[in-house]
Amino acid sequence: MSTPTTTSQHWHWDNAVAGSAAGFATVAVMHPLDVVRTRFQVNDGRVSHLPSYRNTAHAVFTIARSEGLRGLYAGFLPGVLGSTISWGLYFFFYDKAKQRYALNREEKLSPGLHLVSAAEAGGLVCLCTNPVWLVKTRLQLQTPLHQTRPYSGLYDAVRTIMREEGFSALYRGIVPGLFLQVSHGAIQFTAYEELRNVLVDLKNKRSKIHHQNPDKLLNSVDYAVLGATSKVAAILLTYPFQVIRARLQQRPSGGVQRYTDSWHVLRETARFEGVRGFYKGITANLLKNAPASSITFIVYENVLKLLKLTRKNE
């Protein structure tokens, strides 16, 4: 028979495994749109090494035609690695925070505590994964127009960055990254939890049998809708942080960084592009992330159910 401590440990690891599986599935399906989004984000119209695209569809077809499948899946390995680690750690930290705040509480956690739990998890994940996202961004921005020797892959990119720019370069964009992770995750997970509670209450009222376990009430379609809705809300409110981070993480041209810090990006983008500059690539981002978040939460909730079932049968 399992002790409470063992059960609790299993629960934390179940969340991490389910989150990692969800992260991998999401990236594998949606990566080409991620490449398009990144290229739109950094193209301020004043650089020559980035191709211009009319819209998302034109970008996908142009990259496929000129760079092939390799172009559409540029940065795929760090993308998979980053997303799998991020989601695994996020769900792990998020669940641990929720359990800590729920200690000695009989009622459900308030929206405020869901927000704090998600923010805490987001900050920790950002500190762990920023180098991976920086490498992914740089690999995605490598085009035939680039004059600098391209990175051959993840390992070569890390080694070259360390040699040419030093260890601190791996943490470029950490400030907007922290704002992004903390606020985006907090908004998304709070919205998800609150909408989930509303849906569970609604289905409980319609059902003749009162279910204590929400797993018996919600299905994959419910998780898909909840995931997409919460993701769209988070994207619309936090997207400018993504643009600022992507622009900071670009590879230096001739050894010179295009932007020195977040304030420099903010000032230059507002001056030359206006508000629209902070929302470049948002169409590709929404097309990628709304269904991607649905996939993530479907996989996460179903893997979690499977792990719980396996644990129960042991």
Steps between C-alpha positions, in 0.01 A plus 500: 500500500630848406576749775361857464854628432556245221162582348579873509838440330332285234247779442772760443683275254175407325444871434856543369473198265157607373624857445809380309293275273264790433791734418655256251169437319434873473837592344504208257172610343529880510869580448480652147267773628748570778773565240270739313405683819864551603596640158210744506582609856857608427441653156480873564536582129849643551713184463618334178573146623134414564254430217170690495169315495155637418311281746518168685398283202750678271773447761431125531501448120808720446702320769388160368596596144836667571621306806296180493388297799826584674404870500152431636649291779800724577570491873283191544735319743532791749127563445412144603756502780386839632130426478527154653716625788287816542165326514636220718652745748202737476240241591733361769569840665141616450352194665749514789415867558125426495542215747710720728239779498216248544655366822257532792231647270167326462358726228621527138800719426406858416581655157771704674680188623470337158661815360786492754558127438518551124725806531739314730520205258553732202793682659679176592449353153633813330825489697549135401418529128607845370821366332296242307255764371785729399659224289162411348438864399841530336465174307157606375640832373773339289408558135686481165538881526719470813862610456629347827604132515182315601480281806493134398274402789425529871844398627689716249276799585564472875875451448526796257296732724712410802822558305403820319267670750555334837268314738287808576385509135296184564284711733428782257129579513464365854324815628212502245514119522427512872218751452365282220522168685364632827213705355414271208498183706317666785225634271470176302488263795275722709258533207521124440435408864213748542332403171550133590329553837209683330463216247515231771235683707283543192523131409440398862176701504384333178601152617268298722802350679732740686862417410775594743761414237501746205687241286169315464319810376742651247607349169767579239277755322452688828875502563562621143259793537634591844860483380440712188290765679747549786792512255344771279435719805863463612643567151307821443613646832866394494605489133717817505737325744554227239594754235745677733662171603535375140664827388747489789594139424605560138855410403737801494574631151874558459543454874257783580164442672207670327336579834677559831216433744119476538457877527693548173269253322193668648613847395611406145194285428259770621686767302525322163207256503248622757268266690479263200869422543431336835244267342697384195447130435198477727290328230753217470524496878123463547478237225781309672410544864122475518490147353840424654368579846200277433738217406710570810210484744336200327828305517577623854160413650479162323857395582431603861184286505697206358776538760245522783325187369831314478589613853162382630546154347847452654 
